[in-house]
Amino acid sequence: MGSIPTLPGIESRMVQTPRLQQHVLMSGPAEGIPVLLIHGNASSATFWEETMLALPPAYRSIAPDLRGYGDTEDRLIDATRGCMDWVDDLLSLMDTLGMPKFHVAGHSLGGSVIWAMLATAPERLLSVAVFCPGSPFGFGGTKDLQGTPCAPDFAGSGGGIVNPEFARLMGEKYRGTEHQASPRTVMNSFYWKPPFRHPREEELLSGLLSERVGPDRYPGDLEPSPYWPGVAPGKFGPANAISPKYVGDSVERMLAAEAKPPILWVRGSDDQIVSDFSLFNMGTLGKLGVVPGWPGEEVHPPQPMVGQTRWVLEQYAAGGGYFREEIIPDSGHSPHMEKPEVVNPLFHAHLEGGSR
């Protein structure tokens, strides 16, 4: 059983795989069509519960806590493999559960994991849904639609760009609001568009605070850099794992793969975390004057995260795949939680199309 109370209809269990002991939430019929749900950073499987319960009766939902999060066994994340520790964990989980093919949906960092999964095992995926995913080229440190790095060492991405106060308060399991960088304040300011408040705020905050914190966990390590803003990626933890330094050739492999499952891309119109002017991106913060010494638009512009995702998906479609982009009005970084009455019908129709 997990440490966070679940809604009625959600089963919480530990699954031992060849790689690690993984905490998993499940719902729906045991023989149902599997839907794997991958949560984001500073989050956990708890964030999927309402989405799970809303699925049509033919589906079996599987929402694990990723390595480094929740009640899953604590294991180091080797960031030099990009998202591959997570991909290998998840494929091993689905093997253990006897589910060779499945639908997959990912939110935020979970979407970044899916890009790597599409490069690795696309033939196993019945359909793909990404909700406000990280750019296929990684988070931070790139400057154009094709993901060109701003600096040779990928400065401006990785563990060094995380607000240390946020990470410190996470490590202390701080539940208050006295600090601007308090986890509760960040969640209610950026995970959704204010004034939205989720009815299960306390459980979601517990999920956020479940992430492992430390120099080799979150935010991870860093390397000093001669390039602005003076920090380059280290080798451990989730923030380094989504650095463009370690994405490698996953975009090329995803585009070259024969199997191309249909992709639904859903994003909030007012997302401030993943956007072309993200408030979590060094280029944006430099341009706004928040981080001093900004070298200018030519050298380190705000990362065009949405533009990069669209560019990659257009190449995917040109190579024989299919994608659909849906922008949910008046919502932030979690439209599936903010506007389930709008997003669930889109998601369910997409699942039905991929199940045929």
XYZ file of C-alpha atoms in Angstrom, residues 65-301:
237
model
C 5.397 6.199 -9.128
C 8.545 6.687 -11.207
C 12.019 5.918 -9.882
C 12.882 8.850 -7.598
C 9.251 9.546 -6.660
C 6.447 8.401 -4.394
C 6.587 5.000 -2.738
C 8.705 3.323 -5.428
C 12.012 1.867 -4.213
C 14.659 4.579 -4.044
C 17.222 4.062 -6.809
C 19.615 6.545 -8.402
C 18.641 8.058 -11.746
C 21.593 7.906 -14.149
C 20.950 11.157 -16.030
C 23.620 10.381 -18.643
C 21.064 7.909 -20.082
C 18.500 10.695 -20.494
C 15.047 9.287 -19.701
C 16.115 5.686 -20.325
C 16.211 4.572 -16.669
C 12.510 5.406 -16.514
C 11.728 3.849 -19.911
C 13.472 0.607 -18.945
C 11.682 0.581 -15.567
C 8.285 1.061 -17.217
C 8.797 -1.534 -19.952
C 9.944 -3.976 -17.263
C 6.806 -3.160 -15.215
C 4.520 -3.803 -18.186
C 6.365 -7.086 -18.900
C 5.902 -8.127 -15.263
C 2.174 -7.323 -15.495
C 1.913 -9.353 -18.719
C 0.996 -6.375 -20.894
C 3.032 -6.507 -24.125
C 1.006 -3.717 -25.798
C -0.614 -0.733 -24.152
C -1.790 2.842 -24.526
C 0.446 5.410 -22.844
C -0.216 8.929 -21.566
C 2.292 11.267 -19.913
C 2.100 14.636 -18.202
C 5.003 17.139 -18.283
C 8.174 15.112 -17.501
C 6.033 12.035 -18.215
C 5.741 13.337 -21.782
C 9.544 13.591 -21.960
C 9.709 9.918 -20.922
C 7.267 9.077 -23.719
C 9.469 10.699 -26.394
C 12.247 8.298 -25.302
C 9.772 5.396 -25.257
C 8.706 6.245 -28.819
C 12.381 6.053 -29.821
C 12.856 2.719 -28.011
C 9.720 0.563 -28.201
C 7.077 2.263 -30.403
C 5.755 -1.124 -31.552
C 4.408 -1.726 -28.025
C 2.315 1.464 -27.955
C -1.315 1.345 -29.114
C -1.614 5.126 -28.830
C 0.194 8.052 -27.202
C -1.253 11.049 -25.350
C 0.969 13.815 -24.015
C -0.350 16.514 -21.681
C 1.915 19.609 -21.595
C 4.994 17.483 -22.366
C 8.555 18.693 -22.102
C 10.152 19.432 -25.479
C 11.471 16.344 -27.319
C 14.841 18.175 -27.334
C 14.954 18.426 -23.524
C 14.294 21.173 -20.991
C 16.451 24.310 -21.169
C 19.602 25.286 -23.020
C 18.370 25.168 -26.647
C 17.435 28.034 -28.928
C 15.577 27.129 -32.116
C 12.935 24.737 -33.439
C 15.575 22.116 -34.245
C 16.961 22.107 -30.684
C 20.363 23.738 -31.337
C 22.199 24.112 -28.000
C 22.872 27.639 -26.727
C 26.318 26.553 -25.446
C 28.616 23.572 -26.167
C 28.187 22.239 -22.611
C 24.385 22.775 -22.601
C 24.619 25.527 -19.969
C 21.207 26.674 -18.795
C 19.819 23.155 -18.347
C 20.025 20.432 -15.695
C 20.148 20.465 -11.901
C 21.793 23.881 -11.614
C 18.746 25.772 -12.909
C 16.377 24.468 -10.214
C 15.410 26.994 -7.526
C 17.447 25.730 -4.520
C 14.900 27.145 -2.063
C 12.108 25.088 -3.674
C 14.232 21.930 -3.462
C 15.200 22.680 0.163
C 11.584 23.154 1.227
C 10.618 19.962 -0.615
C 13.301 18.095 1.304
C 11.899 19.476 4.555
C 8.362 18.337 3.529
C 7.248 21.927 4.090
C 3.473 22.341 3.692
C 3.130 26.065 4.502
C 2.885 29.170 2.330
C 5.193 31.641 4.089
C 7.882 31.285 1.396
C 7.403 32.339 -2.221
C 9.116 29.123 -3.340
C 7.034 26.902 -1.057
C 5.860 23.731 -2.830
C 2.198 24.506 -2.119
C 2.548 28.032 -3.556
C 4.407 26.781 -6.645
C 1.778 24.081 -7.211
C -1.149 26.500 -6.963
C 0.601 29.220 -8.992
C 2.043 27.137 -11.834
C 0.633 23.591 -12.004
C -2.741 25.134 -12.863
C -4.031 28.556 -13.757
C -5.070 30.536 -10.666
C -7.575 30.841 -9.098
C -8.126 27.095 -9.690
C -7.589 24.955 -6.582
C -7.811 21.186 -6.716
C -10.232 19.561 -4.235
C -7.529 17.027 -3.253
C -4.860 19.670 -2.672
C -3.443 17.959 0.440
C -2.992 14.571 -1.277
C -1.462 16.224 -4.340
C 0.921 18.224 -2.152
C 1.936 14.949 -0.469
C 2.598 13.543 -3.944
C 4.748 16.559 -4.832
C 6.682 16.234 -1.558
C 7.282 12.508 -2.152
C 10.075 13.208 -4.656
C 13.533 12.221 -3.342
C 15.675 15.288 -2.690
C 19.477 15.528 -2.525
C 22.607 16.313 -4.539
C 22.278 13.054 -6.499
C 18.452 13.006 -6.420
C 16.518 16.271 -6.941
C 17.644 18.798 -8.026
C 20.741 16.751 -8.836
C 24.340 17.797 -9.324
C 25.756 20.428 -11.676
C 28.935 21.456 -13.439
C 30.255 25.030 -13.398
C 30.223 26.541 -16.881
C 32.088 29.428 -18.559
C 28.858 30.098 -20.478
C 25.839 32.012 -19.177
C 24.160 31.376 -16.744
C 27.261 29.642 -15.352
C 25.863 26.134 -14.751
C 25.830 23.031 -16.943
C 24.202 19.631 -16.330
C 25.538 17.084 -13.868
C 25.088 13.319 -14.048
C 22.360 12.366 -11.560
C 18.697 13.060 -10.863
C 15.596 13.964 -12.866
C 16.471 17.581 -13.751
C 19.697 16.408 -15.405
C 17.950 13.462 -17.090
C 15.787 15.871 -19.122
C 18.717 18.088 -20.137
C 19.219 18.258 -23.921
C 22.778 17.078 -23.255
C 21.483 13.550 -22.669
C 18.507 13.362 -25.033
C 20.966 12.108 -27.650
C 19.489 10.823 -30.896
C 16.065 9.989 -29.469
C 14.276 12.476 -31.766
C 16.006 10.991 -34.822
C 15.181 7.449 -33.688
C 11.560 8.347 -32.941
C 11.180 9.877 -36.415
C 12.973 6.986 -38.135
C 11.024 4.211 -36.373
C 8.716 2.108 -38.535
C 5.990 1.909 -35.884
C 4.299 5.285 -35.407
C 1.398 5.125 -32.952
C -1.108 8.021 -33.152
C -0.285 10.961 -30.874
C -2.697 13.300 -29.071
C -0.951 16.463 -27.803
C -2.954 18.449 -25.264
C -1.721 21.701 -23.754
C -3.082 24.534 -21.637
C -3.445 27.951 -23.267
C -1.845 29.605 -20.211
C 0.871 27.085 -19.306
C 3.795 28.937 -17.672
C 6.044 25.865 -17.214
C 6.136 24.454 -20.760
C 5.726 27.278 -23.265
C 7.703 29.391 -25.713
C 8.224 31.888 -22.864
C 8.503 29.542 -19.873
C 9.038 31.137 -16.471
C 11.162 28.063 -15.597
C 13.577 28.682 -18.494
C 16.834 30.603 -18.102
C 16.480 32.380 -21.450
C 13.098 33.769 -20.364
C 14.353 34.740 -16.895
C 17.411 36.414 -18.431
C 15.294 38.362 -20.899
C 13.012 39.483 -18.044
C 16.058 40.662 -16.058
C 15.466 38.141 -13.252
C 18.794 36.351 -13.869
C 21.606 38.903 -14.401
C 24.121 38.941 -17.230
C 21.808 37.677 -19.996
C 23.877 37.505 -23.213
C 20.910 38.352 -25.423
C 18.453 36.815 -27.877
C 21.111 35.610 -30.322
C 23.052 33.629 -27.725
C 20.447 32.373 -25.228
C 16.822 33.176 -26.164
